[in-house]
């Protein structure tokens, strides 16, 4: 028998903060680039097409002595049964012994690490002086994408929010954005007053809803797309030179958020080449022969390590295709387990 820590959703939220998650996700990317981490093949299964499915993402971080998986299921009829449609968990195991270290609710881990990825994309590929952020989508991920970008980009003055299906939802989101960001993300920094005030200043900017995606695109310096769209929302001819895209929403076949023709003139970076060309935003451009796998400049870990330049000029259009990789979840979950042990959080079970 050995101890096995189980951590519920509320506890996971309390143990995480965005600044640390950004650092953890960057480390996952660099370990992958240094061949100290690898992904296992994804598993996807539909129980009932369009109604219920599940996927498993897994991997091994030799540089952190862990391996594990994240399983997420979606059962679209669950809300009618007073159950959440999306359910997930992350399991972390010791790669020296194969013994499980613990498991936890997967939703807060996913939201934090996905938000972090969008902000990291902006950090390494956007123009440093960028002021205007356009967020396409105002669902669960929206606040996380904004907070991560405000942490990584010091000069953002305005966030424009677009919802393709409802201007009202975008307007409602913007009306409460400052309070939401403060409530969701700033509490962990109250003991560090300098950092707390810095982040408080960062969120005290303008949040504006729009129903004119073309104009918003023409004005944007950074565009983060985080929707379940299956067709392009942003067209190539609207995009000005120097714009950066962090594409977050496309994580399975059929999804697409931006015009595939953008890839013909952009510098393209990804979190994982195989995932990007099979389930990511890059897939359609490769499938149509607009670019090839070889046209992808690099995976992001190479840029973080300084091995590959990101932006070459202020005129470059850059695309970061973030499909989401298990290494992000595992390194974040391992951090949570260590914090939980320090604080005596979670339930200890014997297996």
mmCIF file of C-alpha atoms in Angstrom:
data_model
loop_
_atom_site.group_PDB
_atom_site.id
_atom_site.type_symbol
_atom_site.label_atom_id
_atom_site.label_comp_id
_atom_site.label_asym_id
_atom_site.label_seq_id
_atom_site.Cartn_x
_atom_site.Cartn_y
_atom_site.Cartn_z
ATOM 1 C CA UNK A 1 0.000 0.000 0.000
ATOM 2 C CA UNK A 2 1.066 3.575 -0.628
ATOM 3 C CA UNK A 3 -0.481 7.012 -0.076
ATOM 4 C CA UNK A 4 -2.317 8.618 -2.975
ATOM 5 C CA UNK A 5 -3.501 12.256 -2.741
ATOM 6 C CA UNK A 6 -6.868 13.258 -4.215
ATOM 7 C CA UNK A 7 -7.567 16.995 -4.603
ATOM 8 C CA UNK A 8 -11.000 18.451 -5.314
ATOM 9 C CA UNK A 9 -11.803 21.329 -7.635
ATOM 10 C CA UNK A 10 -12.070 24.040 -4.964
ATOM 11 C CA UNK A 11 -8.681 23.109 -3.494
ATOM 12 C CA UNK A 12 -7.012 23.039 -6.919
ATOM 13 C CA UNK A 13 -8.245 26.589 -7.546
ATOM 14 C CA UNK A 14 -6.851 27.771 -4.216
ATOM 15 C CA UNK A 15 -3.424 26.284 -4.902
ATOM 16 C CA UNK A 16 -2.952 27.830 -8.355
ATOM 17 C CA UNK A 17 -1.958 31.313 -9.451
ATOM 18 C CA UNK A 18 -1.487 32.524 -13.026
ATOM 19 C CA UNK A 19 2.071 33.854 -12.659
ATOM 20 C CA UNK A 20 3.339 30.458 -11.487
ATOM 21 C CA UNK A 21 1.342 28.586 -14.123
ATOM 22 C CA UNK A 22 2.909 30.714 -16.880
ATOM 23 C CA UNK A 23 6.348 29.735 -15.547
ATOM 24 C CA UNK A 24 5.346 26.065 -15.361
ATOM 25 C CA UNK A 25 3.962 25.974 -18.908
ATOM 26 C CA UNK A 26 7.119 27.625 -20.245
ATOM 27 C CA UNK A 27 9.140 24.935 -18.472
ATOM 28 C CA UNK A 28 7.024 22.204 -20.040
ATOM 29 C CA UNK A 29 7.666 23.689 -23.489
ATOM 30 C CA UNK A 30 11.417 23.917 -22.917
ATOM 31 C CA UNK A 31 11.682 20.388 -21.503
ATOM 32 C CA UNK A 32 9.969 19.127 -24.645
ATOM 33 C CA UNK A 33 12.422 21.017 -26.836
ATOM 34 C CA UNK A 34 15.351 19.632 -24.825
ATOM 35 C CA UNK A 35 14.040 16.071 -25.366
ATOM 36 C CA UNK A 36 13.352 15.768 -21.647
ATOM 37 C CA UNK A 37 9.626 15.368 -22.232
ATOM 38 C CA UNK A 38 7.505 13.538 -24.776
ATOM 39 C CA UNK A 39 3.858 13.057 -25.706
ATOM 40 C CA UNK A 40 2.030 9.761 -26.087
ATOM 41 C CA UNK A 41 -0.556 9.334 -28.873
ATOM 42 C CA UNK A 42 -3.907 10.982 -28.159
ATOM 43 C CA UNK A 43 -6.979 8.819 -27.577
ATOM 44 C CA UNK A 44 -10.388 10.079 -28.724
ATOM 45 C CA UNK A 45 -13.654 8.179 -28.647
ATOM 46 C CA UNK A 46 -17.230 9.173 -29.446
ATOM 47 C CA UNK A 47 -19.845 7.306 -27.430
ATOM 48 C CA UNK A 48 -22.629 9.044 -29.375
ATOM 49 C CA UNK A 49 -21.561 11.365 -32.227
ATOM 50 C CA UNK A 50 -22.284 14.985 -31.351
ATOM 51 C CA UNK A 51 -23.679 13.966 -27.957
ATOM 52 C CA UNK A 52 -20.958 12.285 -25.911
ATOM 53 C CA UNK A 53 -17.220 11.781 -26.266
ATOM 54 C CA UNK A 54 -13.983 11.600 -24.340
ATOM 55 C CA UNK A 55 -10.304 12.180 -24.981
ATOM 56 C CA UNK A 56 -7.107 11.251 -23.197
ATOM 57 C CA UNK A 57 -3.906 13.278 -23.494
ATOM 58 C CA UNK A 58 -0.821 11.825 -21.851
ATOM 59 C CA UNK A 59 2.938 12.182 -21.703
ATOM 60 C CA UNK A 60 6.227 11.762 -19.859
ATOM 61 C CA UNK A 61 8.433 14.504 -18.415
ATOM 62 C CA UNK A 62 11.788 12.872 -17.715
ATOM 63 C CA UNK A 63 13.072 16.279 -16.631
ATOM 64 C CA UNK A 64 10.492 16.326 -13.832
ATOM 65 C CA UNK A 65 10.422 12.572 -13.102
ATOM 66 C CA UNK A 66 6.698 12.269 -13.807
ATOM 67 C CA UNK A 67 4.318 10.824 -16.340
ATOM 68 C CA UNK A 68 0.543 10.734 -16.473
ATOM 69 C CA UNK A 69 -2.622 11.630 -18.251
ATOM 70 C CA UNK A 70 -5.609 13.925 -18.433
ATOM 71 C CA UNK A 71 -8.973 12.393 -19.263
ATOM 72 C CA UNK A 72 -11.820 14.727 -20.238
ATOM 73 C CA UNK A 73 -15.333 13.580 -21.089
ATOM 74 C CA UNK A 74 -18.184 15.578 -22.597
ATOM 75 C CA UNK A 75 -21.759 14.376 -22.302
ATOM 76 C CA UNK A 76 -23.988 17.012 -23.848
ATOM 77 C CA UNK A 77 -27.206 15.802 -22.187
ATOM 78 C CA UNK A 78 -25.769 15.943 -18.656
ATOM 79 C CA UNK A 79 -27.080 19.429 -17.746
ATOM 80 C CA UNK A 80 -30.639 18.112 -18.124
ATOM 81 C CA UNK A 81 -29.689 15.554 -15.457
ATOM 82 C CA UNK A 82 -28.202 18.247 -13.175
ATOM 83 C CA UNK A 83 -24.702 17.061 -14.013
ATOM 84 C CA UNK A 84 -21.844 19.047 -15.631
ATOM 85 C CA UNK A 85 -21.436 18.437 -19.354
ATOM 86 C CA UNK A 86 -17.628 18.494 -19.069
ATOM 87 C CA UNK A 87 -15.832 16.318 -16.526
ATOM 88 C CA UNK A 88 -12.111 15.708 -16.296
ATOM 89 C CA UNK A 89 -9.255 14.662 -14.058
ATOM 90 C CA UNK A 90 -5.470 14.640 -14.141
ATOM 91 C CA UNK A 91 -3.381 11.761 -12.770
ATOM 92 C CA UNK A 92 0.338 12.128 -12.048
ATOM 93 C CA UNK A 93 2.702 9.157 -11.523
ATOM 94 C CA UNK A 94 6.344 8.888 -10.506
ATOM 95 C CA UNK A 95 8.421 7.894 -13.550
ATOM 96 C CA UNK A 96 11.116 6.255 -11.406
ATOM 97 C CA UNK A 97 8.705 3.808 -9.771
ATOM 98 C CA UNK A 98 5.417 3.959 -11.697
ATOM 99 C CA UNK A 99 3.630 4.678 -8.408
ATOM 100 C CA UNK A 100 0.749 7.211 -8.637
ATOM 101 C CA UNK A 101 1.432 10.482 -6.813
ATOM 102 C CA UNK A 102 -2.118 11.764 -6.969
ATOM 103 C CA UNK A 103 -5.082 12.897 -8.985
ATOM 104 C CA UNK A 104 -7.233 16.003 -9.128
ATOM 105 C CA UNK A 105 -10.056 17.799 -10.844
ATOM 106 C CA UNK A 106 -8.981 18.650 -14.369
ATOM 107 C CA UNK A 107 -11.101 21.725 -15.142
ATOM 108 C CA UNK A 108 -9.170 24.404 -13.178
ATOM 109 C CA UNK A 109 -5.842 22.948 -14.363
ATOM 110 C CA UNK A 110 -7.028 23.080 -17.980
ATOM 111 C CA UNK A 111 -8.353 26.635 -17.739
ATOM 112 C CA UNK A 112 -5.187 27.999 -16.107
ATOM 113 C CA UNK A 113 -2.685 26.260 -18.373
ATOM 114 C CA UNK A 114 -4.697 27.151 -21.509
ATOM 115 C CA UNK A 115 -4.889 30.786 -20.477
ATOM 116 C CA UNK A 116 -1.173 30.739 -19.760
ATOM 117 C CA UNK A 117 -0.457 29.412 -23.268
ATOM 118 C CA UNK A 118 -2.210 32.358 -24.915
ATOM 119 C CA UNK A 119 -0.243 34.850 -22.838
ATOM 120 C CA UNK A 120 3.035 33.024 -23.494
ATOM 121 C CA UNK A 121 2.327 33.168 -27.239
ATOM 122 C CA UNK A 122 1.929 36.943 -26.972
ATOM 123 C CA UNK A 123 5.092 37.229 -24.866
ATOM 124 C CA UNK A 124 7.329 35.570 -27.451
ATOM 125 C CA UNK A 125 5.705 36.585 -30.736
ATOM 126 C CA UNK A 126 3.810 39.878 -30.334
ATOM 127 C CA UNK A 127 5.435 43.281 -30.664
ATOM 128 C CA UNK A 128 6.532 44.261 -27.116
ATOM 129 C CA UNK A 129 4.806 47.646 -27.380
ATOM 130 C CA UNK A 130 1.436 46.092 -28.327
ATOM 131 C CA UNK A 131 -1.498 48.009 -26.826
ATOM 132 C CA UNK A 132 -4.688 46.545 -28.305
ATOM 133 C CA UNK A 133 -5.803 42.990 -27.496
ATOM 134 C CA UNK A 134 -8.728 41.451 -29.364
ATOM 135 C CA UNK A 135 -10.288 38.437 -27.671
ATOM 136 C CA UNK A 136 -12.525 36.353 -29.919
ATOM 137 C CA UNK A 137 -14.850 34.427 -27.623
ATOM 138 C CA UNK A 138 -16.086 35.251 -24.131
ATOM 139 C CA UNK A 139 -16.680 31.814 -22.634
ATOM 140 C CA UNK A 140 -14.955 30.000 -19.764
ATOM 141 C CA UNK A 141 -11.458 30.679 -21.136
ATOM 142 C CA UNK A 142 -11.856 34.425 -21.703
ATOM 143 C CA UNK A 143 -10.780 35.752 -18.307
ATOM 144 C CA UNK A 144 -7.823 33.356 -18.210
ATOM 145 C CA UNK A 145 -6.561 34.474 -21.628
ATOM 146 C CA UNK A 146 -6.845 38.132 -20.646
ATOM 147 C CA UNK A 147 -5.108 37.741 -17.284
ATOM 148 C CA UNK A 148 -2.209 35.784 -18.733
ATOM 149 C CA UNK A 149 -1.703 38.356 -21.486
ATOM 150 C CA UNK A 150 -1.834 41.267 -19.032
ATOM 151 C CA UNK A 151 0.875 39.521 -16.984
ATOM 152 C CA UNK A 152 3.145 38.891 -19.997
ATOM 153 C CA UNK A 153 2.491 42.139 -21.951
ATOM 154 C CA UNK A 154 3.082 45.374 -20.047
ATOM 155 C CA UNK A 155 1.565 47.916 -22.443
ATOM 156 C CA UNK A 156 -1.958 46.612 -23.109
ATOM 157 C CA UNK A 157 -4.401 49.536 -22.839
ATOM 158 C CA UNK A 158 -7.571 48.100 -24.345
ATOM 159 C CA UNK A 159 -9.223 44.689 -24.585
ATOM 160 C CA UNK A 160 -11.879 44.332 -27.276
ATOM 161 C CA UNK A 161 -14.180 41.316 -26.939
ATOM 162 C CA UNK A 162 -16.146 39.714 -29.776
ATOM 163 C CA UNK A 163 -18.717 36.954 -29.555
ATOM 164 C CA UNK A 164 -19.851 35.724 -32.969
ATOM 165 C CA UNK A 165 -23.243 34.630 -31.639
ATOM 166 C CA UNK A 166 -24.136 37.316 -29.123
ATOM 167 C CA UNK A 167 -23.010 40.943 -28.788
ATOM 168 C CA UNK A 168 -24.949 41.032 -25.514
ATOM 169 C CA UNK A 169 -22.783 38.288 -23.987
ATOM 170 C CA UNK A 170 -19.636 40.182 -24.962
ATOM 171 C CA UNK A 171 -21.052 43.397 -23.491
ATOM 172 C CA UNK A 172 -22.009 41.669 -20.245
ATOM 173 C CA UNK A 173 -18.536 40.144 -19.992
ATOM 174 C CA UNK A 174 -16.853 43.534 -20.498
ATOM 175 C CA UNK A 175 -19.085 45.263 -17.940
ATOM 176 C CA UNK A 176 -17.776 42.995 -15.184
ATOM 177 C CA UNK A 177 -14.305 42.183 -16.537
ATOM 178 C CA UNK A 178 -12.248 44.219 -14.054
ATOM 179 C CA UNK A 179 -14.081 42.835 -11.025
ATOM 180 C CA UNK A 180 -13.930 39.300 -12.404
ATOM 181 C CA UNK A 181 -10.175 39.461 -13.022
ATOM 182 C CA UNK A 182 -9.546 40.872 -9.560
ATOM 183 C CA UNK A 183 -11.714 38.264 -7.845
ATOM 184 C CA UNK A 184 -10.413 35.291 -9.856
ATOM 185 C CA UNK A 185 -6.695 35.997 -9.987
ATOM 186 C CA UNK A 186 -5.335 38.588 -7.555
ATOM 187 C CA UNK A 187 -6.017 37.005 -4.142
ATOM 188 C CA UNK A 188 -2.816 34.842 -4.174
ATOM 189 C CA UNK A 189 -0.664 38.008 -4.433
ATOM 190 C CA UNK A 190 -2.039 39.942 -1.451
ATOM 191 C CA UNK A 191 1.030 39.123 0.645
ATOM 192 C CA UNK A 192 3.233 40.718 -2.042
ATOM 193 C CA UNK A 193 1.861 44.238 -2.152
ATOM 194 C CA UNK A 194 4.152 45.450 -4.941
ATOM 195 C CA UNK A 195 3.092 42.639 -7.270
ATOM 196 C CA UNK A 196 -0.544 42.998 -6.197
ATOM 197 C CA UNK A 197 -0.593 46.714 -7.039
ATOM 198 C CA UNK A 198 1.199 46.092 -10.341
ATOM 199 C CA UNK A 199 -1.385 43.535 -11.421
ATOM 200 C CA UNK A 200 -4.229 45.695 -10.148
ATOM 201 C CA UNK A 201 -2.947 48.513 -12.373
ATOM 202 C CA UNK A 202 -2.721 46.116 -15.318
ATOM 203 C CA UNK A 203 -6.388 45.177 -15.119
ATOM 204 C CA UNK A 204 -7.509 48.813 -14.776
ATOM 205 C CA UNK A 205 -7.797 49.242 -18.542
ATOM 206 C CA UNK A 206 -10.595 49.589 -21.084
ATOM 207 C CA UNK A 207 -12.809 46.603 -21.927
ATOM 208 C CA UNK A 208 -15.036 47.091 -24.958
ATOM 209 C CA UNK A 209 -17.491 44.740 -26.676
ATOM 210 C CA UNK A 210 -17.782 44.876 -30.463
ATOM 211 C CA UNK A 211 -20.092 43.526 -33.143
ATOM 212 C CA UNK A 212 -17.725 44.638 -35.939
ATOM 213 C CA UNK A 213 -15.078 41.924 -36.122
ATOM 214 C CA UNK A 214 -13.477 43.412 -39.223
ATOM 215 C CA UNK A 215 -12.806 46.793 -37.612
ATOM 216 C CA UNK A 216 -11.659 45.157 -34.390
ATOM 217 C CA UNK A 217 -9.229 42.979 -36.338
ATOM 218 C CA UNK A 218 -7.867 45.965 -38.265
ATOM 219 C CA UNK A 219 -7.102 47.755 -34.982
ATOM 220 C CA UNK A 220 -5.699 44.808 -33.023
ATOM 221 C CA UNK A 221 -2.038 44.213 -32.180
ATOM 222 C CA UNK A 222 -2.700 40.835 -30.530
ATOM 223 C CA UNK A 223 -5.606 38.515 -31.337
ATOM 224 C CA UNK A 224 -6.466 35.542 -29.151
ATOM 225 C CA UNK A 225 -9.087 33.175 -30.505
ATOM 226 C CA UNK A 226 -10.780 30.897 -27.981
ATOM 227 C CA UNK A 227 -13.986 29.545 -29.504
ATOM 228 C CA UNK A 228 -15.391 26.184 -30.678
ATOM 229 C CA UNK A 229 -15.832 27.573 -34.217
ATOM 230 C CA UNK A 230 -15.791 25.260 -37.238
ATOM 231 C CA UNK A 231 -15.306 28.059 -39.785
ATOM 232 C CA UNK A 232 -13.032 31.117 -40.048
ATOM 233 C CA UNK A 233 -14.099 34.128 -38.000
ATOM 234 C CA UNK A 234 -11.189 36.375 -39.075
ATOM 235 C CA UNK A 235 -10.224 36.856 -42.727
ATOM 236 C CA UNK A 236 -6.741 37.486 -44.060
ATOM 237 C CA UNK A 237 -7.497 40.824 -45.734
ATOM 238 C CA UNK A 238 -8.527 42.385 -42.412
ATOM 239 C CA UNK A 239 -5.198 41.734 -40.674
ATOM 240 C CA UNK A 240 -2.614 44.505 -40.478
ATOM 241 C CA UNK A 241 1.155 43.886 -40.630
ATOM 242 C CA UNK A 242 2.660 43.198 -37.226
ATOM 243 C CA UNK A 243 -0.359 41.394 -35.787
ATOM 244 C CA UNK A 244 0.124 38.367 -33.552
ATOM 245 C CA UNK A 245 -2.381 35.504 -33.234
ATOM 246 C CA UNK A 246 -2.566 33.045 -30.346
ATOM 247 C CA UNK A 247 -4.993 30.420 -31.650
ATOM 248 C CA UNK A 248 -6.421 28.468 -28.724
ATOM 249 C CA UNK A 249 -9.785 27.039 -29.753
ATOM 250 C CA UNK A 250 -8.855 24.495 -32.416
ATOM 251 C CA UNK A 251 -7.971 21.332 -30.533
ATOM 252 C CA UNK A 252 -9.734 18.640 -32.535
ATOM 253 C CA UNK A 253 -10.469 17.876 -36.185
ATOM 254 C CA UNK A 254 -13.071 20.165 -37.760
ATOM 255 C CA UNK A 255 -12.399 23.250 -35.656
ATOM 256 C CA UNK A 256 -11.121 26.451 -37.300
ATOM 257 C CA UNK A 257 -11.038 30.091 -36.177
ATOM 258 C CA UNK A 258 -8.926 32.030 -38.698
ATOM 259 C CA UNK A 259 -8.630 32.177 -42.484
ATOM 260 C CA UNK A 260 -6.265 29.425 -43.600
ATOM 261 C CA UNK A 261 -4.771 31.835 -46.154
ATOM 262 C CA UNK A 262 -3.166 33.757 -43.279
ATOM 263 C CA UNK A 263 -0.685 30.916 -42.953
ATOM 264 C CA UNK A 264 0.833 31.673 -46.385
ATOM 265 C CA UNK A 265 2.369 34.969 -45.223
ATOM 266 C CA UNK A 266 2.765 34.438 -41.468
ATOM 267 C CA UNK A 267 5.564 33.066 -39.323
ATOM 268 C CA UNK A 268 3.943 29.974 -37.837
ATOM 269 C CA UNK A 269 4.826 28.447 -34.472
ATOM 270 C CA UNK A 270 3.150 25.585 -32.586
ATOM 271 C CA UNK A 271 3.248 23.741 -29.273
ATOM 272 C CA UNK A 272 3.488 20.357 -30.991
ATOM 273 C CA UNK A 273 3.916 19.874 -34.750
ATOM 274 C CA UNK A 274 2.024 16.577 -34.946
ATOM 275 C CA UNK A 275 -1.000 17.871 -33.055
ATOM 276 C CA UNK A 276 -1.002 21.168 -34.950
ATOM 277 C CA UNK A 277 -1.250 19.520 -38.367
ATOM 278 C CA UNK A 278 -3.746 16.850 -37.294
ATOM 279 C CA UNK A 279 -6.150 18.669 -34.943
ATOM 280 C CA UNK A 280 -4.943 22.281 -34.667
ATOM 281 C CA UNK A 281 -5.553 25.580 -36.438
ATOM 282 C CA UNK A 282 -2.724 24.688 -38.828
ATOM 283 C CA UNK A 283 -4.497 21.570 -40.097
ATOM 284 C CA UNK A 284 -6.655 23.194 -42.798
ATOM 285 C CA UNK A 285 -3.753 25.161 -44.294
ATOM 286 C CA UNK A 286 -1.660 21.982 -44.528
ATOM 287 C CA UNK A 287 -4.592 19.898 -45.771
ATOM 288 C CA UNK A 288 -5.256 22.380 -48.596
ATOM 289 C CA UNK A 289 -1.578 22.522 -49.566
ATOM 290 C CA UNK A 290 -1.219 26.199 -48.680
ATOM 291 C CA UNK A 291 1.744 25.359 -46.459
ATOM 292 C CA UNK A 292 3.610 22.184 -45.583
ATOM 293 C CA UNK A 293 4.736 20.784 -42.265
ATOM 294 C CA UNK A 294 8.199 22.157 -43.079
ATOM 295 C CA UNK A 295 6.828 25.718 -43.224
ATOM 296 C CA UNK A 296 6.211 25.662 -39.468
ATOM 297 C CA UNK A 297 9.141 27.698 -38.154
ATOM 298 C CA UNK A 298 9.489 25.881 -34.823
ATOM 299 C CA UNK A 299 7.822 24.626 -31.693
ATOM 300 C CA UNK A 300 7.620 27.330 -29.048
ATOM 301 C CA UNK A 301 10.171 25.718 -26.731
ATOM 302 C CA UNK A 302 12.894 26.496 -29.257
ATOM 303 C CA UNK A 303 11.974 30.190 -29.161
ATOM 304 C CA UNK A 304 11.829 30.321 -25.364
ATOM 305 C CA UNK A 305 15.327 28.795 -25.236
ATOM 306 C CA UNK A 306 16.624 31.381 -27.720
ATOM 307 C CA UNK A 307 17.425 28.773 -30.372
ATOM 308 C CA UNK A 308 14.964 30.137 -32.944
ATOM 309 C CA UNK A 309 13.966 33.789 -33.395
ATOM 310 C CA UNK A 310 10.267 34.538 -33.090
ATOM 311 C CA UNK A 311 9.421 37.842 -34.691
ATOM 312 C CA UNK A 312 11.994 39.070 -37.240
ATOM 313 C CA UNK A 313 10.461 42.521 -37.770
ATOM 314 C CA UNK A 314 7.615 44.769 -36.658
ATOM 315 C CA UNK A 315 5.854 43.921 -39.932
ATOM 316 C CA UNK A 316 5.696 40.157 -39.358
ATOM 317 C CA UNK A 317 2.345 38.498 -38.856
ATOM 318 C CA UNK A 318 2.892 35.696 -36.333
ATOM 319 C CA UNK A 319 0.666 32.734 -35.515
ATOM 320 C CA UNK A 320 1.032 30.564 -32.439
ATOM 321 C CA UNK A 321 -1.103 27.437 -32.775
ATOM 322 C CA UNK A 322 -1.677 26.178 -29.233
ATOM 323 C CA UNK A 323 -3.463 22.840 -29.420
ATOM 324 C CA UNK A 324 -2.829 22.084 -25.751
ATOM 325 C CA UNK A 325 -0.453 19.324 -24.727
ATOM 326 C CA UNK A 326 -0.523 16.941 -21.780
ATOM 327 C CA UNK A 327 2.855 18.202 -20.561
ATOM 328 C CA UNK A 328 1.207 21.483 -19.536
ATOM 329 C CA UNK A 329 -1.367 19.655 -17.434
ATOM 330 C CA UNK A 330 1.117 17.269 -15.846
ATOM 331 C CA UNK A 331 3.691 19.835 -14.800
ATOM 332 C CA UNK A 332 0.940 22.042 -13.364
ATOM 333 C CA UNK A 333 -0.666 19.111 -11.553
ATOM 334 C CA UNK A 334 2.690 18.051 -10.081
ATOM 335 C CA UNK A 335 3.148 21.586 -8.732
ATOM 336 C CA UNK A 336 -0.331 21.387 -7.156
ATOM 337 C CA UNK A 337 0.506 18.068 -5.496
ATOM 338 C CA UNK A 338 3.658 19.535 -3.962
ATOM 339 C CA UNK A 339 1.781 22.598 -2.678
ATOM 340 C CA UNK A 340 -1.003 20.370 -1.356
ATOM 341 C CA UNK A 341 1.481 18.241 0.578
ATOM 342 C CA UNK A 342 3.070 21.350 2.105
ATOM 343 C CA UNK A 343 -0.306 22.662 3.225
ATOM 344 C CA UNK A 344 -1.946 19.372 4.099
ATOM 345 C CA UNK A 345 -4.616 19.820 1.468
ATOM 346 C CA UNK A 346 -6.521 16.946 -0.137
ATOM 347 C CA UNK A 347 -7.635 13.486 0.855
ATOM 348 C CA UNK A 348 -5.075 10.723 1.335
ATOM 349 C CA UNK A 349 -6.200 7.338 0.063
ATOM 350 C CA UNK A 350 -4.369 4.037 0.183
ATOM 351 C CA UNK A 351 -4.228 2.005 -3.013
#
